Tab-separated table of C-alpha atoms in Angstrom:
chain	number	residue	atom	x	y	z
A	1	UNK	CA	0.225	0.095	-0.076
A	2	UNK	CA	1.623	3.361	-0.677
A	3	UNK	CA	1.433	6.316	1.534
A	4	UNK	CA	-1.451	8.949	1.047
A	5	UNK	CA	0.067	11.914	-1.280
A	6	UNK	CA	-0.479	14.341	1.774
A	7	UNK	CA	1.399	12.280	4.644
A	8	UNK	CA	4.780	13.505	4.070
A	9	UNK	CA	5.377	11.586	7.765
A	10	UNK	CA	4.525	8.321	5.957
A	11	UNK	CA	6.734	8.954	3.082
A	12	UNK	CA	9.883	9.558	5.310
A	13	UNK	CA	10.066	13.062	3.704
A	14	UNK	CA	13.283	15.165	4.434
A	15	UNK	CA	11.015	18.322	4.813
A	16	UNK	CA	7.865	17.419	6.484
A	17	UNK	CA	5.940	19.534	8.927
A	18	UNK	CA	3.775	17.485	9.827
A	19	UNK	CA	6.822	16.510	12.095
A	20	UNK	CA	7.185	19.644	13.620
A	21	UNK	CA	3.363	19.681	14.308
A	22	UNK	CA	3.350	16.420	16.141
A	23	UNK	CA	6.498	16.646	17.637
A	24	UNK	CA	6.481	19.859	18.657
A	25	UNK	CA	7.100	18.932	22.372
A	26	UNK	CA	9.849	16.546	22.006
A	27	UNK	CA	12.015	18.997	19.840
A	28	UNK	CA	11.530	22.007	22.683
A	29	UNK	CA	12.557	19.193	25.344
A	30	UNK	CA	15.879	18.409	22.850
A	31	UNK	CA	16.403	22.349	22.623
A	32	UNK	CA	16.169	23.140	26.138
A	33	UNK	CA	18.315	20.260	27.036
A	34	UNK	CA	20.916	21.235	24.598
A	35	UNK	CA	20.981	25.108	25.326
A	36	UNK	CA	21.413	23.580	29.303
A	37	UNK	CA	24.586	21.647	28.431
A	38	UNK	CA	25.919	24.726	26.553
A	39	UNK	CA	25.665	27.068	28.714
A	40	UNK	CA	26.436	25.355	32.253
A	41	UNK	CA	29.866	24.233	30.565
A	42	UNK	CA	30.700	27.219	28.881
A	43	UNK	CA	30.397	29.537	32.073
A	44	UNK	CA	31.954	26.281	33.856
A	45	UNK	CA	34.976	27.275	31.225
A	46	UNK	CA	34.753	31.091	31.700
A	47	UNK	CA	35.154	30.507	35.757
A	48	UNK	CA	38.059	27.753	35.220
A	49	UNK	CA	39.723	29.735	32.459
A	50	UNK	CA	39.860	33.132	33.706
A	51	UNK	CA	42.204	32.634	36.705
A	52	UNK	CA	44.214	30.307	34.976
A	53	UNK	CA	44.710	32.613	32.150
A	54	UNK	CA	45.675	35.191	34.901
A	55	UNK	CA	48.533	33.117	36.985
A	56	UNK	CA	50.029	32.599	33.442
A	57	UNK	CA	49.966	36.582	32.636
A	58	UNK	CA	51.450	36.795	36.457
A	59	UNK	CA	53.896	33.935	36.629
A	60	UNK	CA	55.507	33.634	33.456
A	61	UNK	CA	56.792	29.874	34.518
A	62	UNK	CA	53.250	29.027	35.006
A	63	UNK	CA	52.366	29.734	31.328
A	64	UNK	CA	53.844	26.612	29.880
A	65	UNK	CA	52.293	23.876	32.117
A	66	UNK	CA	48.520	25.525	32.031
A	67	UNK	CA	49.024	25.635	28.248
A	68	UNK	CA	50.504	23.046	27.536
A	69	UNK	CA	47.741	20.552	29.212
A	70	UNK	CA	45.177	22.854	28.280
A	71	UNK	CA	45.995	21.926	24.237
A	72	UNK	CA	46.256	18.445	25.806
A	73	UNK	CA	43.037	18.200	26.730
A	74	UNK	CA	41.718	19.264	23.236
A	75	UNK	CA	43.546	16.821	21.432
A	76	UNK	CA	41.208	13.741	23.259
A	77	UNK	CA	38.843	12.406	20.864
A	78	UNK	CA	35.435	13.440	22.088
A	79	UNK	CA	34.351	9.521	22.670
A	80	UNK	CA	37.598	9.146	24.434
A	81	UNK	CA	36.850	11.960	26.667
A	82	UNK	CA	33.573	10.492	27.280
A	83	UNK	CA	35.124	7.371	28.323
A	84	UNK	CA	37.535	8.183	30.444
A	85	UNK	CA	35.180	10.517	32.385
A	86	UNK	CA	32.922	7.962	33.279
A	87	UNK	CA	34.495	5.914	36.075
A	88	UNK	CA	34.045	9.346	37.657
A	89	UNK	CA	30.049	10.761	36.641
A	90	UNK	CA	28.919	7.481	35.175
A	91	UNK	CA	25.793	7.901	32.845
A	92	UNK	CA	24.541	11.266	33.383
A	93	UNK	CA	24.547	15.333	32.273
A	94	UNK	CA	27.901	15.628	34.212
A	95	UNK	CA	29.866	13.234	32.219
A	96	UNK	CA	29.167	15.835	28.982
A	97	UNK	CA	29.303	19.013	30.765
A	98	UNK	CA	33.237	17.666	32.317
A	99	UNK	CA	33.753	17.124	28.827
A	100	UNK	CA	32.942	20.385	27.469
A	101	UNK	CA	34.113	22.238	30.074
A	102	UNK	CA	37.447	20.829	29.473
A	103	UNK	CA	37.248	20.958	25.437
A	104	UNK	CA	36.321	25.301	26.166
A	105	UNK	CA	39.871	25.337	28.509
A	106	UNK	CA	42.086	25.850	25.371
A	107	UNK	CA	39.876	28.568	22.902
A	108	UNK	CA	39.177	30.749	26.681
A	109	UNK	CA	42.466	30.205	28.618
A	110	UNK	CA	44.705	31.251	25.529
A	111	UNK	CA	42.157	34.015	24.091
A	112	UNK	CA	41.918	35.682	27.868
A	113	UNK	CA	45.846	35.294	27.752
A	114	UNK	CA	46.318	36.870	24.844
A	115	UNK	CA	43.938	39.598	26.273
A	116	UNK	CA	45.728	40.448	28.964
A	117	UNK	CA	49.305	40.133	27.333
A	118	UNK	CA	48.465	42.841	25.279
A	119	UNK	CA	46.832	44.994	27.488
A	120	UNK	CA	49.920	48.197	26.761
A	121	UNK	CA	52.245	48.623	29.630
A	122	UNK	CA	52.055	52.125	30.010
A	123	UNK	CA	48.255	51.500	30.932
A	124	UNK	CA	49.505	49.445	33.657
A	125	UNK	CA	52.134	51.461	35.007
A	126	UNK	CA	49.541	54.759	34.516
A	127	UNK	CA	47.055	52.874	36.734
A	128	UNK	CA	49.831	51.952	39.593
A	129	UNK	CA	50.589	55.341	39.580
A	130	UNK	CA	46.981	56.796	40.641
A	131	UNK	CA	47.711	53.893	43.207
A	132	UNK	CA	45.673	50.894	41.518
A	133	UNK	CA	47.015	48.077	43.314
A	134	UNK	CA	46.562	44.815	42.121
A	135	UNK	CA	43.973	43.123	42.182
A	136	UNK	CA	42.114	46.622	41.348
A	137	UNK	CA	44.358	46.493	38.673
A	138	UNK	CA	43.465	43.390	36.842
A	139	UNK	CA	39.615	44.359	37.789
A	140	UNK	CA	39.105	47.600	36.411
A	141	UNK	CA	41.922	47.672	33.956
A	142	UNK	CA	43.174	44.861	32.520
A	143	UNK	CA	40.195	42.467	32.389
A	144	UNK	CA	38.095	45.098	30.584
A	145	UNK	CA	41.013	45.914	28.193
A	146	UNK	CA	41.300	42.165	27.184
A	147	UNK	CA	37.634	41.585	26.869
A	148	UNK	CA	38.181	41.322	22.930
A	149	UNK	CA	40.310	38.709	22.656
A	150	UNK	CA	38.594	36.709	26.251
A	151	UNK	CA	35.223	37.257	24.182
A	152	UNK	CA	36.388	35.656	20.463
A	153	UNK	CA	37.214	32.778	22.329
A	154	UNK	CA	34.014	32.574	24.551
A	155	UNK	CA	31.981	32.813	21.104
A	156	UNK	CA	34.120	29.287	19.254
A	157	UNK	CA	34.492	28.044	22.566
A	158	UNK	CA	30.596	28.642	22.554
A	159	UNK	CA	30.127	26.789	18.692
A	160	UNK	CA	32.127	24.571	19.428
A	161	UNK	CA	30.003	23.604	22.770
A	162	UNK	CA	26.984	23.581	20.509
A	163	UNK	CA	27.752	20.906	18.046
A	164	UNK	CA	30.275	18.970	20.638
A	165	UNK	CA	26.820	18.724	22.801
A	166	UNK	CA	25.408	16.394	20.626
A	167	UNK	CA	28.374	13.756	21.119
A	168	UNK	CA	26.527	13.274	24.235
A	169	UNK	CA	23.814	11.306	22.370
A	170	UNK	CA	25.985	8.212	23.232
A	171	UNK	CA	25.380	8.563	26.972
A	172	UNK	CA	21.503	9.556	26.808
A	173	UNK	CA	22.470	13.450	27.020
A	174	UNK	CA	22.650	15.124	23.690
A	175	UNK	CA	20.175	17.504	23.187
A	176	UNK	CA	19.322	17.888	19.671
A	177	UNK	CA	21.759	14.985	19.071
A	178	UNK	CA	19.598	12.233	20.721
A	179	UNK	CA	17.438	13.217	18.213
A	180	UNK	CA	19.925	13.117	15.439
A	181	UNK	CA	21.604	9.797	16.441
A	182	UNK	CA	17.782	8.121	17.202
A	183	UNK	CA	16.524	9.268	13.554
A	184	UNK	CA	20.037	7.753	11.683
A	185	UNK	CA	19.516	4.619	13.206
A	186	UNK	CA	16.033	4.734	11.743
A	187	UNK	CA	16.775	6.221	8.860
A	188	UNK	CA	13.959	9.227	10.155
A	189	UNK	CA	14.947	11.671	7.006
A	190	UNK	CA	12.683	14.511	8.913
A	191	UNK	CA	14.188	14.012	12.362
A	192	UNK	CA	17.479	14.269	11.034
A	193	UNK	CA	17.600	17.295	9.420
A	194	UNK	CA	14.833	19.221	11.513
A	195	UNK	CA	17.433	18.024	14.726
A	196	UNK	CA	20.675	19.264	12.552
A	197	UNK	CA	19.211	22.443	11.286
A	198	UNK	CA	17.731	23.744	14.827
A	199	UNK	CA	21.372	22.956	16.108
A	200	UNK	CA	23.270	25.361	13.773
A	201	UNK	CA	20.495	28.116	14.335
A	202	UNK	CA	21.297	27.791	18.080
A	203	UNK	CA	24.823	27.726	17.049
A	204	UNK	CA	24.547	31.156	15.145
A	205	UNK	CA	22.084	32.649	17.574
A	206	UNK	CA	24.509	32.046	20.118
A	207	UNK	CA	27.487	33.562	18.410
A	208	UNK	CA	25.380	36.669	17.529
A	209	UNK	CA	23.982	37.418	21.185
A	210	UNK	CA	27.500	36.868	22.573
A	211	UNK	CA	28.838	39.244	19.654
A	212	UNK	CA	25.739	41.603	20.810
A	213	UNK	CA	27.424	41.258	24.487
A	214	UNK	CA	30.540	42.356	23.110
A	215	UNK	CA	29.715	45.469	21.263
A	216	UNK	CA	28.170	46.788	24.807
A	217	UNK	CA	31.177	45.626	26.834
A	218	UNK	CA	33.395	47.198	24.482
A	219	UNK	CA	32.129	50.508	22.843
A	220	UNK	CA	35.417	52.193	22.197
A	221	UNK	CA	36.461	49.810	19.211
A	222	UNK	CA	33.134	50.461	17.593
A	223	UNK	CA	33.937	52.737	14.520
A	224	UNK	CA	33.250	56.382	15.166
A	225	UNK	CA	31.225	57.873	12.478
A	226	UNK	CA	32.470	59.956	9.446
């Protein structure tokens, strides 16, 4: 028996409006999980990366080990990374978050450190001359001036995390990756395409949001009107 001409699900078409309407809640839950895993991972990575970058900037002997370790972590394949973390976190969302945090450190630490190193020494000396101590100098001068480089790393890390979350489908916590994985196993075209497109939309939207935040935080970098 052939499928009805108006039944795109029965015909297993790539583009199918019926899939969107009938699986709306499933898609919404997958998107929420994808966003949560990405946001938590990147924020935790940022919390860890900032002190590491500051330490590498302040003590030159620390720069080599910090950059070396974070670079090695980034070279570990995602499946191997999750396998190594499995004994610690088990089959839970934490294993995905931990893996993404480790991956994000390479991009975040390098860019934050590059931003801190790019702060002119004359600016530091001027701030010290005005009575700025080390902590105030870092918070009021160095970190704000390092924002453009740091945000560049944050944008790349976020887009990478959106992509890598899908690998979490192997442990059941992959957001839209769960739908992609199950759709590929059953050759469910509409599910694979829809979930993949949503991943791209999330990545582009996240990048644009972070770009907007960067522009708000760094008004001095905007080109002046002619």
